[in-house]
Amino acid sequence: MEDEGLDGPSVFGVSLIPETRGIGSHSQQDTVIGSVLIDLTVIKHVEDLRPILESQLDILPTAYRFLTKQRWPLNLKQEQSVSIKCLINSEGVITIRHHYGSKRRIGVLAEDGKSLGFIFFSDMNMKVSHLRKSINFQLTEVRELWDNSWLFLDNNSWPVSTRQEEDVTVLQVLCSHSVRVRFGAWGNTGRQIDSGIELKKDTPVPPPTKIQRMETTSSLSSNDEVVCYTQPHSMSPLHSITEADSPLMGGSQPAKQVLISYVRAEASQYALDLKSELERLRLSVYLDVHEIFGGSDWQDSLNYAVSNCAVFVPLVTPRYEETQWTNREIKLADVLSKYIVPVSFLKFWPPRCLAIQFATTQFINWKLASSTSFASHGSNESNGIDAVDGCYMWDRPDVVAVSKEIVKRCKRESMKNKKNSTVSSSQVSLISRGFSTRYTVLSGDEVDCGGDGRPSLVVICVHPAQEAFAKDLREIFEGEKLRVWTTLELNQMNGHDDGNSSDDTEILGSEQEIIGTSSQYKRELIFQGKVDEAGVIIFVLSKAFAESGTCKQQVFYCEQRKQVVPLNYEAFEMPGWMSLLIGTNTFEDVQRTDYKSTLLNRVQRAVNSDTMEDTTDYAKEVQINAAVQFICQKLPSTGCIYIAGGTKFFYSKSAAICTCIGQSLADLDNLSVVTGGFYGVGHTISQSFYESRQKRGKDSNVWHILPVKDEQDRSAQARQNADKTFQHVPFGQTIYCGESVRERETIVSRVFDICILVEGGPGAAHEAEEFTWSDHTVIPIKCTGGAAGGKFKVPEKIFEVPPEVDATDWQCLSSKESSPEEIGQAVKNIVLSLMKGAAHQMTCQRSFYKRPSMARSRSLSCS
């Protein structure tokens, strides 16, 4: 276009083109977005064009890339140096294309050109086998793909066999923006599978249904002939199942016999060691770092894996009970009647928070080969992981012994299922869950149901200090013809009536037969049965309830299993574990004059099948997950560090420490700093980081995440307007996400792997607790005090040295004698260690795709 003679602004069109447009081609499928006025004498580079488009166009994609006049895409760095004239074609049109962050949209075509759909995929250098998994997972509605009897065609139109898929990359089968597949490669003849389940030619395997709630369950007897994804299956004979032989291969993922559940911060290497040994014993093993691939939703993938495994093996380290993911995994496995074989790394059994969950389960000692006897576990402190300072090695003889024990138990369980193949499905559920005498599915004859066929039992969890109040609640519900059971009835067994025990965990040997002789076992068994039978659970929350170990165990057991109604009995400081498990938005309050009527209405809705179930909590969870995905799309695909702490400085060195931390982190390439957009710690570290990188000519890589508004007055903490909305932070980029500061704290804790904590009050302590609950790492600058120093009930776990970190660097953060410069260098070393550890695992494993935040960790280097 001849534009050298233009004087003043000129009008240019803006078109959105699809991925299928080839280089230099034109199509009527282009979408005209509008036109913009541009003064080419003032606006020179492409990066200056973005704010013009955003201000002048009413419709614009959330994320997009510019294309040159030859249809070549530009990345963000290129926009800084490419002239706008390179974008404007002969017709005076600027073209853009949708951008999907680190992912790329790939079309899937049949060989004859028929479009089957598209998928999102991130790494074009990955093996084609992972592309097959992504297609199976994301295109579950495409019937042609269900039997998996198709092959990829490479760039030369040569078919790629399944054996060759491990040697061919996605780039080698990608044509423009699509991949092509050929059907009928193997035929659709059914064959007999090791498990005894036959895939018939005329019976396609249905796509899986996402598991969203865990309250209603059913089980599948061992002689059922139908493969059903939404129901648990019983133990099948433990022969090796390959992807080609798997009865579930026609679905979204191959079935795996064993799933390993673990806390990443403590047991990543343990999980890898155990998987290798189990596979050597010819078991197929699901481990998230190997199975969750590009384009997959992490939580959906893991839910699907748990629902389709036969054996669930939790690696119970000290923090296993303290993260939301492991809590949900073990409950889902239990509800779906999976055979659970825990491996204990603890000094005592069962774990305190999950005592009800695990009390009747036979565990395996992680030091099985080196222990003199199975029963010694728990009595010998050297057996517990938390008794071995800085030791994270699992000796191979112990790994081998544990693996063989898992196989032995699974074979024994499989034989039980064979012998009881004619019993009812609920009885099979009893046998296969590893919990001695627990019911999940009860028939109408076994449960006293209301007239509508739904259980009408109301379970009240209450501390003995509120015994009189519990009696009043019983009268209210029984007056409405509801059956009521309270936990006070447990406290009356064998004289146990204090309800305050926080040390009532019993030490069980791993080979001890569970015969129900202890009163503690009987109480837990009764509680389990009542919860399974209940239509709703009421927690009567009080100071005594919050301090009771038994009550805490009951909350941990019930959360996610049943609909819960929290009833606030008195004003007290709610501990972090309680707010994380129960939430803060759905409380009933005894102090309200109408609490009886509102409580009764809520309970009746919960047990009445004619009333729509309250989905408020689920909707909130969906909203938070959507916000997490939104942030992940907005942020760069580099290592991101979140900054938390006080909005004012109280320790004399804090400001200097924050400045040095920002300067030290600025030395690292491909690192981004993210704050909550408040004054104080976040502002100081991010500004120091920003200015240091600007001086060196690097991208600023500073982001601030703020809620749109917060009803509290935050004007002393942040740039808050009179209408309670928040202003942009003057440097870096600001993202608005969440309906309140509290919700923002929950969101960021799920996105970022690493949080640096300096000083801080109750809000910062809550953020730290959210991060540990999400199985992420907090780096506390302990010498600065406040939440970082251990106040405000911050989790003690944040002060433990992470496996990858040098103890000297970690100790530097606690010493008042350390200079700000020394602390800044120590933080830099710690961040490097943590991120290189994650990057190392991503490099070593062929498809290491973890929870959303892990995908953001890349190798870092000093400039």
JSON list of C-alpha atoms in Angstrom, two decimals, residues 106-264:
[
{"chain": "A", "resi": 106, "resn": "ILE", "atom": "CA", "xyz": [-5.23, -28.42, 15.94]},
{"chain": "A", "resi": 107, "resn": "GLY", "atom": "CA", "xyz": [-7.90, -29.69, 13.58]},
{"chain": "A", "resi": 108, "resn": "VAL", "atom": "CA", "xyz": [-8.50, -33.42, 13.19]},
{"chain": "A", "resi": 109, "resn": "LEU", "atom": "CA", "xyz": [-9.45, -34.57, 9.69]},
{"chain": "A", "resi": 110, "resn": "ALA", "atom": "CA", "xyz": [-10.28, -37.95, 8.23]},
{"chain": "A", "resi": 111, "resn": "GLU", "atom": "CA", "xyz": [-8.22, -39.02, 5.22]},
{"chain": "A", "resi": 112, "resn": "ASP", "atom": "CA", "xyz": [-11.09, -38.09, 2.90]},
{"chain": "A", "resi": 113, "resn": "GLY", "atom": "CA", "xyz": [-11.09, -34.53, 4.29]},
{"chain": "A", "resi": 114, "resn": "LYS", "atom": "CA", "xyz": [-14.06, -34.90, 6.65]},
{"chain": "A", "resi": 115, "resn": "SER", "atom": "CA", "xyz": [-13.65, -32.68, 9.71]},
{"chain": "A", "resi": 116, "resn": "LEU", "atom": "CA", "xyz": [-13.86, -34.60, 13.01]},
{"chain": "A", "resi": 117, "resn": "GLY", "atom": "CA", "xyz": [-13.27, -31.62, 15.29]},
{"chain": "A", "resi": 118, "resn": "PHE", "atom": "CA", "xyz": [-10.32, -29.91, 16.90]},
{"chain": "A", "resi": 119, "resn": "ILE", "atom": "CA", "xyz": [-8.23, -30.20, 20.05]},
{"chain": "A", "resi": 120, "resn": "PHE", "atom": "CA", "xyz": [-5.94, -27.98, 22.09]},
{"chain": "A", "resi": 121, "resn": "PHE", "atom": "CA", "xyz": [-2.32, -29.07, 22.32]},
{"chain": "A", "resi": 122, "resn": "SER", "atom": "CA", "xyz": [0.74, -27.28, 23.64]},
{"chain": "A", "resi": 123, "resn": "ASP", "atom": "CA", "xyz": [4.02, -28.94, 22.67]},
{"chain": "A", "resi": 124, "resn": "MET", "atom": "CA", "xyz": [4.50, -29.71, 18.98]},
{"chain": "A", "resi": 125, "resn": "ASN", "atom": "CA", "xyz": [7.71, -31.61, 19.75]},
{"chain": "A", "resi": 126, "resn": "MET", "atom": "CA", "xyz": [5.94, -34.22, 21.84]},
{"chain": "A", "resi": 127, "resn": "LYS", "atom": "CA", "xyz": [5.48, -37.75, 20.62]},
{"chain": "A", "resi": 128, "resn": "VAL", "atom": "CA", "xyz": [2.47, -38.65, 18.51]},
{"chain": "A", "resi": 129, "resn": "SER", "atom": "CA", "xyz": [1.34, -41.13, 21.19]},
{"chain": "A", "resi": 130, "resn": "HIS", "atom": "CA", "xyz": [0.48, -38.16, 23.42]},
{"chain": "A", "resi": 131, "resn": "LEU", "atom": "CA", "xyz": [-1.42, -36.54, 20.58]},
{"chain": "A", "resi": 132, "resn": "ARG", "atom": "CA", "xyz": [-3.52, -39.71, 20.34]},
{"chain": "A", "resi": 133, "resn": "LYS", "atom": "CA", "xyz": [-4.32, -39.46, 24.06]},
{"chain": "A", "resi": 134, "resn": "SER", "atom": "CA", "xyz": [-5.35, -35.82, 23.67]},
{"chain": "A", "resi": 135, "resn": "ILE", "atom": "CA", "xyz": [-7.63, -36.67, 20.75]},
{"chain": "A", "resi": 136, "resn": "ASN", "atom": "CA", "xyz": [-9.23, -39.53, 22.69]},
{"chain": "A", "resi": 137, "resn": "PHE", "atom": "CA", "xyz": [-9.72, -37.30, 25.71]},
{"chain": "A", "resi": 138, "resn": "GLN", "atom": "CA", "xyz": [-11.05, -34.17, 24.01]},
{"chain": "A", "resi": 139, "resn": "LEU", "atom": "CA", "xyz": [-13.11, -35.69, 21.19]},
{"chain": "A", "resi": 140, "resn": "THR", "atom": "CA", "xyz": [-15.18, -38.15, 23.21]},
{"chain": "A", "resi": 141, "resn": "GLU", "atom": "CA", "xyz": [-18.33, -37.42, 21.17]},
{"chain": "A", "resi": 142, "resn": "VAL", "atom": "CA", "xyz": [-16.81, -38.49, 17.83]},
{"chain": "A", "resi": 143, "resn": "ARG", "atom": "CA", "xyz": [-17.99, -42.09, 17.36]},
{"chain": "A", "resi": 144, "resn": "GLU", "atom": "CA", "xyz": [-15.46, -42.84, 14.61]},
{"chain": "A", "resi": 145, "resn": "LEU", "atom": "CA", "xyz": [-12.66, -42.48, 17.16]},
{"chain": "A", "resi": 146, "resn": "TRP", "atom": "CA", "xyz": [-14.15, -44.66, 19.91]},
{"chain": "A", "resi": 147, "resn": "ASP", "atom": "CA", "xyz": [-12.59, -48.00, 18.98]},
{"chain": "A", "resi": 148, "resn": "ASN", "atom": "CA", "xyz": [-9.15, -46.39, 18.52]},
{"chain": "A", "resi": 149, "resn": "SER", "atom": "CA", "xyz": [-8.61, -48.36, 15.29]},
{"chain": "A", "resi": 150, "resn": "TRP", "atom": "CA", "xyz": [-7.14, -45.47, 13.34]},
{"chain": "A", "resi": 151, "resn": "LEU", "atom": "CA", "xyz": [-3.65, -44.33, 12.35]},
{"chain": "A", "resi": 152, "resn": "PHE", "atom": "CA", "xyz": [-2.04, -40.94, 11.88]},
{"chain": "A", "resi": 153, "resn": "LEU", "atom": "CA", "xyz": [-0.80, -39.91, 8.44]},
{"chain": "A", "resi": 154, "resn": "ASP", "atom": "CA", "xyz": [2.47, -37.99, 8.35]},
{"chain": "A", "resi": 155, "resn": "ASN", "atom": "CA", "xyz": [3.41, -35.08, 6.08]},
{"chain": "A", "resi": 156, "resn": "ASN", "atom": "CA", "xyz": [4.06, -37.52, 3.23]},
{"chain": "A", "resi": 157, "resn": "SER", "atom": "CA", "xyz": [0.66, -39.20, 3.71]},
{"chain": "A", "resi": 158, "resn": "TRP", "atom": "CA", "xyz": [2.44, -42.28, 5.06]},
{"chain": "A", "resi": 159, "resn": "PRO", "atom": "CA", "xyz": [0.57, -44.09, 7.86]},
{"chain": "A", "resi": 160, "resn": "VAL", "atom": "CA", "xyz": [2.27, -44.09, 11.28]},
{"chain": "A", "resi": 161, "resn": "SER", "atom": "CA", "xyz": [1.90, -47.40, 13.11]},
{"chain": "A", "resi": 162, "resn": "THR", "atom": "CA", "xyz": [1.18, -47.39, 16.85]},
{"chain": "A", "resi": 163, "resn": "ARG", "atom": "CA", "xyz": [4.65, -48.75, 17.54]},
{"chain": "A", "resi": 164, "resn": "GLN", "atom": "CA", "xyz": [6.16, -45.84, 15.59]},
{"chain": "A", "resi": 165, "resn": "GLU", "atom": "CA", "xyz": [4.19, -43.20, 17.52]},
{"chain": "A", "resi": 166, "resn": "GLU", "atom": "CA", "xyz": [6.90, -43.06, 20.20]},
{"chain": "A", "resi": 167, "resn": "ASP", "atom": "CA", "xyz": [9.46, -42.13, 17.54]},
{"chain": "A", "resi": 168, "resn": "VAL", "atom": "CA", "xyz": [7.44, -39.55, 15.61]},
{"chain": "A", "resi": 169, "resn": "THR", "atom": "CA", "xyz": [6.71, -36.01, 16.82]},
{"chain": "A", "resi": 170, "resn": "VAL", "atom": "CA", "xyz": [3.55, -33.99, 16.32]},
{"chain": "A", "resi": 171, "resn": "LEU", "atom": "CA", "xyz": [5.37, -31.68, 13.88]},
{"chain": "A", "resi": 172, "resn": "GLN", "atom": "CA", "xyz": [5.90, -34.64, 11.57]},
{"chain": "A", "resi": 173, "resn": "VAL", "atom": "CA", "xyz": [2.15, -35.32, 11.25]},
{"chain": "A", "resi": 174, "resn": "LEU", "atom": "CA", "xyz": [1.00, -31.69, 11.28]},
{"chain": "A", "resi": 175, "resn": "CYS", "atom": "CA", "xyz": [-0.17, -30.29, 7.96]},
{"chain": "A", "resi": 176, "resn": "SER", "atom": "CA", "xyz": [-0.84, -26.58, 8.24]},
{"chain": "A", "resi": 177, "resn": "HIS", "atom": "CA", "xyz": [-3.08, -26.54, 11.34]},
{"chain": "A", "resi": 178, "resn": "SER", "atom": "CA", "xyz": [-4.50, -30.06, 11.12]},
{"chain": "A", "resi": 179, "resn": "VAL", "atom": "CA", "xyz": [-3.62, -33.73, 11.46]},
{"chain": "A", "resi": 180, "resn": "ARG", "atom": "CA", "xyz": [-5.12, -36.45, 9.28]},
{"chain": "A", "resi": 181, "resn": "VAL", "atom": "CA", "xyz": [-6.13, -39.94, 10.37]},
{"chain": "A", "resi": 182, "resn": "ARG", "atom": "CA", "xyz": [-6.92, -43.15, 8.46]},
{"chain": "A", "resi": 183, "resn": "PHE", "atom": "CA", "xyz": [-9.69, -45.45, 9.66]},
{"chain": "A", "resi": 184, "resn": "GLY", "atom": "CA", "xyz": [-10.00, -49.23, 9.37]},
{"chain": "A", "resi": 185, "resn": "ALA", "atom": "CA", "xyz": [-6.33, -49.86, 10.08]},
{"chain": "A", "resi": 186, "resn": "TRP", "atom": "CA", "xyz": [-6.97, -52.82, 12.40]},
{"chain": "A", "resi": 187, "resn": "GLY", "atom": "CA", "xyz": [-10.64, -53.62, 11.90]},
{"chain": "A", "resi": 188, "resn": "ASN", "atom": "CA", "xyz": [-13.21, -53.68, 14.67]},
{"chain": "A", "resi": 189, "resn": "THR", "atom": "CA", "xyz": [-13.14, -57.31, 15.69]},
{"chain": "A", "resi": 190, "resn": "GLY", "atom": "CA", "xyz": [-13.63, -57.78, 19.40]},
{"chain": "A", "resi": 191, "resn": "ARG", "atom": "CA", "xyz": [-11.12, -59.85, 21.34]},
{"chain": "A", "resi": 192, "resn": "GLN", "atom": "CA", "xyz": [-10.99, -61.45, 24.74]},
{"chain": "A", "resi": 193, "resn": "ILE", "atom": "CA", "xyz": [-9.25, -59.31, 27.35]},
{"chain": "A", "resi": 194, "resn": "ASP", "atom": "CA", "xyz": [-7.28, -60.54, 30.36]},
{"chain": "A", "resi": 195, "resn": "SER", "atom": "CA", "xyz": [-9.91, -59.10, 32.70]},
{"chain": "A", "resi": 196, "resn": "GLY", "atom": "CA", "xyz": [-12.56, -61.32, 31.14]},
{"chain": "A", "resi": 197, "resn": "ILE", "atom": "CA", "xyz": [-14.43, -58.37, 29.62]},
{"chain": "A", "resi": 198, "resn": "GLU", "atom": "CA", "xyz": [-15.05, -58.66, 25.88]},
{"chain": "A", "resi": 199, "resn": "LEU", "atom": "CA", "xyz": [-15.43, -55.70, 23.56]},
{"chain": "A", "resi": 200, "resn": "LYS", "atom": "CA", "xyz": [-18.04, -56.69, 20.99]},
{"chain": "A", "resi": 201, "resn": "LYS", "atom": "CA", "xyz": [-18.08, -55.38, 17.47]},
{"chain": "A", "resi": 202, "resn": "ASP", "atom": "CA", "xyz": [-21.56, -53.91, 17.63]},
{"chain": "A", "resi": 203, "resn": "THR", "atom": "CA", "xyz": [-21.21, -52.46, 21.14]},
{"chain": "A", "resi": 204, "resn": "PRO", "atom": "CA", "xyz": [-19.10, -49.29, 21.00]},
{"chain": "A", "resi": 205, "resn": "VAL", "atom": "CA", "xyz": [-17.63, -48.12, 24.28]},
{"chain": "A", "resi": 206, "resn": "PRO", "atom": "CA", "xyz": [-19.41, -44.95, 25.44]},
{"chain": "A", "resi": 207, "resn": "PRO", "atom": "CA", "xyz": [-17.43, -41.85, 26.24]},
{"chain": "A", "resi": 208, "resn": "PRO", "atom": "CA", "xyz": [-16.78, -41.18, 29.93]},
{"chain": "A", "resi": 209, "resn": "THR", "atom": "CA", "xyz": [-18.99, -38.95, 32.02]},
{"chain": "A", "resi": 210, "resn": "LYS", "atom": "CA", "xyz": [-17.18, -36.34, 34.09]},
{"chain": "A", "resi": 211, "resn": "ILE", "atom": "CA", "xyz": [-17.45, -36.98, 37.81]},
{"chain": "A", "resi": 212, "resn": "GLN", "atom": "CA", "xyz": [-18.64, -33.80, 39.48]},
{"chain": "A", "resi": 213, "resn": "ARG", "atom": "CA", "xyz": [-20.16, -34.96, 42.74]},
{"chain": "A", "resi": 214, "resn": "MET", "atom": "CA", "xyz": [-19.38, -37.92, 44.93]},
{"chain": "A", "resi": 215, "resn": "GLU", "atom": "CA", "xyz": [-22.52, -38.46, 46.98]},
{"chain": "A", "resi": 216, "resn": "THR", "atom": "CA", "xyz": [-24.28, -41.20, 44.98]},
{"chain": "A", "resi": 217, "resn": "THR", "atom": "CA", "xyz": [-22.36, -44.36, 44.16]},
{"chain": "A", "resi": 218, "resn": "SER", "atom": "CA", "xyz": [-22.92, -47.79, 42.77]},
{"chain": "A", "resi": 219, "resn": "SER", "atom": "CA", "xyz": [-20.73, -50.79, 42.15]},
{"chain": "A", "resi": 220, "resn": "LEU", "atom": "CA", "xyz": [-20.29, -53.40, 39.46]},
{"chain": "A", "resi": 221, "resn": "SER", "atom": "CA", "xyz": [-20.23, -57.08, 40.28]},
{"chain": "A", "resi": 222, "resn": "SER", "atom": "CA", "xyz": [-17.35, -59.18, 39.09]},
{"chain": "A", "resi": 223, "resn": "ASN", "atom": "CA", "xyz": [-19.45, -61.09, 36.56]},
{"chain": "A", "resi": 224, "resn": "ASP", "atom": "CA", "xyz": [-20.90, -58.06, 34.78]},
{"chain": "A", "resi": 225, "resn": "GLU", "atom": "CA", "xyz": [-20.27, -58.11, 31.03]},
{"chain": "A", "resi": 226, "resn": "VAL", "atom": "CA", "xyz": [-20.60, -54.39, 30.35]},
{"chain": "A", "resi": 227, "resn": "VAL", "atom": "CA", "xyz": [-17.75, -51.88, 30.48]},
{"chain": "A", "resi": 228, "resn": "CYS", "atom": "CA", "xyz": [-19.17, -48.84, 32.29]},
{"chain": "A", "resi": 229, "resn": "TYR", "atom": "CA", "xyz": [-17.08, -45.76, 32.88]},
{"chain": "A", "resi": 230, "resn": "THR", "atom": "CA", "xyz": [-19.28, -44.14, 35.49]},
{"chain": "A", "resi": 231, "resn": "GLN", "atom": "CA", "xyz": [-19.37, -47.18, 37.77]},
{"chain": "A", "resi": 232, "resn": "PRO", "atom": "CA", "xyz": [-16.47, -48.73, 39.67]},
{"chain": "A", "resi": 233, "resn": "HIS", "atom": "CA", "xyz": [-15.37, -52.18, 38.61]},
{"chain": "A", "resi": 234, "resn": "SER", "atom": "CA", "xyz": [-14.26, -54.97, 40.88]},
{"chain": "A", "resi": 235, "resn": "MET", "atom": "CA", "xyz": [-10.75, -56.33, 41.01]},
{"chain": "A", "resi": 236, "resn": "SER", "atom": "CA", "xyz": [-9.79, -58.17, 37.84]},
{"chain": "A", "resi": 237, "resn": "PRO", "atom": "CA", "xyz": [-7.03, -60.79, 37.58]},
{"chain": "A", "resi": 238, "resn": "LEU", "atom": "CA", "xyz": [-3.73, -58.99, 37.88]},
{"chain": "A", "resi": 239, "resn": "HIS", "atom": "CA", "xyz": [-2.08, -59.66, 34.54]},
{"chain": "A", "resi": 240, "resn": "SER", "atom": "CA", "xyz": [-0.23, -56.96, 32.67]},
{"chain": "A", "resi": 241, "resn": "ILE", "atom": "CA", "xyz": [-2.58, -54.78, 30.65]},
{"chain": "A", "resi": 242, "resn": "THR", "atom": "CA", "xyz": [-1.06, -52.96, 27.71]},
{"chain": "A", "resi": 243, "resn": "GLU", "atom": "CA", "xyz": [-2.67, -50.06, 25.89]},
{"chain": "A", "resi": 244, "resn": "ALA", "atom": "CA", "xyz": [-3.58, -52.37, 23.01]},
{"chain": "A", "resi": 245, "resn": "ASP", "atom": "CA", "xyz": [-5.25, -54.87, 25.32]},
{"chain": "A", "resi": 246, "resn": "SER", "atom": "CA", "xyz": [-6.95, -52.45, 27.69]},
{"chain": "A", "resi": 247, "resn": "PRO", "atom": "CA", "xyz": [-10.74, -52.81, 27.82]},
{"chain": "A", "resi": 248, "resn": "LEU", "atom": "CA", "xyz": [-10.93, -49.06, 28.25]},
{"chain": "A", "resi": 249, "resn": "MET", "atom": "CA", "xyz": [-8.71, -48.11, 25.36]},
{"chain": "A", "resi": 250, "resn": "GLY", "atom": "CA", "xyz": [-11.70, -47.19, 23.26]},
{"chain": "A", "resi": 251, "resn": "GLY", "atom": "CA", "xyz": [-12.51, -44.39, 25.69]},
{"chain": "A", "resi": 252, "resn": "SER", "atom": "CA", "xyz": [-10.56, -41.33, 26.58]},
{"chain": "A", "resi": 253, "resn": "GLN", "atom": "CA", "xyz": [-7.61, -43.05, 28.27]},
{"chain": "A", "resi": 254, "resn": "PRO", "atom": "CA", "xyz": [-6.22, -46.55, 28.71]},
{"chain": "A", "resi": 255, "resn": "ALA", "atom": "CA", "xyz": [-7.31, -48.21, 31.94]},
{"chain": "A", "resi": 256, "resn": "LYS", "atom": "CA", "xyz": [-4.62, -48.52, 34.58]},
{"chain": "A", "resi": 257, "resn": "GLN", "atom": "CA", "xyz": [-4.79, -51.16, 37.27]},
{"chain": "A", "resi": 258, "resn": "VAL", "atom": "CA", "xyz": [-3.04, -49.11, 39.96]},
{"chain": "A", "resi": 259, "resn": "LEU", "atom": "CA", "xyz": [-3.26, -45.39, 40.71]},
{"chain": "A", "resi": 260, "resn": "ILE", "atom": "CA", "xyz": [-0.65, -43.77, 42.97]},
{"chain": "A", "resi": 261, "resn": "SER", "atom": "CA", "xyz": [-1.82, -40.78, 45.01]},
{"chain": "A", "resi": 262, "resn": "TYR", "atom": "CA", "xyz": [0.80, -38.58, 46.68]},
{"chain": "A", "resi": 263, "resn": "VAL", "atom": "CA", "xyz": [1.82, -35.09, 47.83]},
{"chain": "A", "resi": 264, "resn": "ARG", "atom": "CA", "xyz": [4.12, -33.58, 45.25]}
]
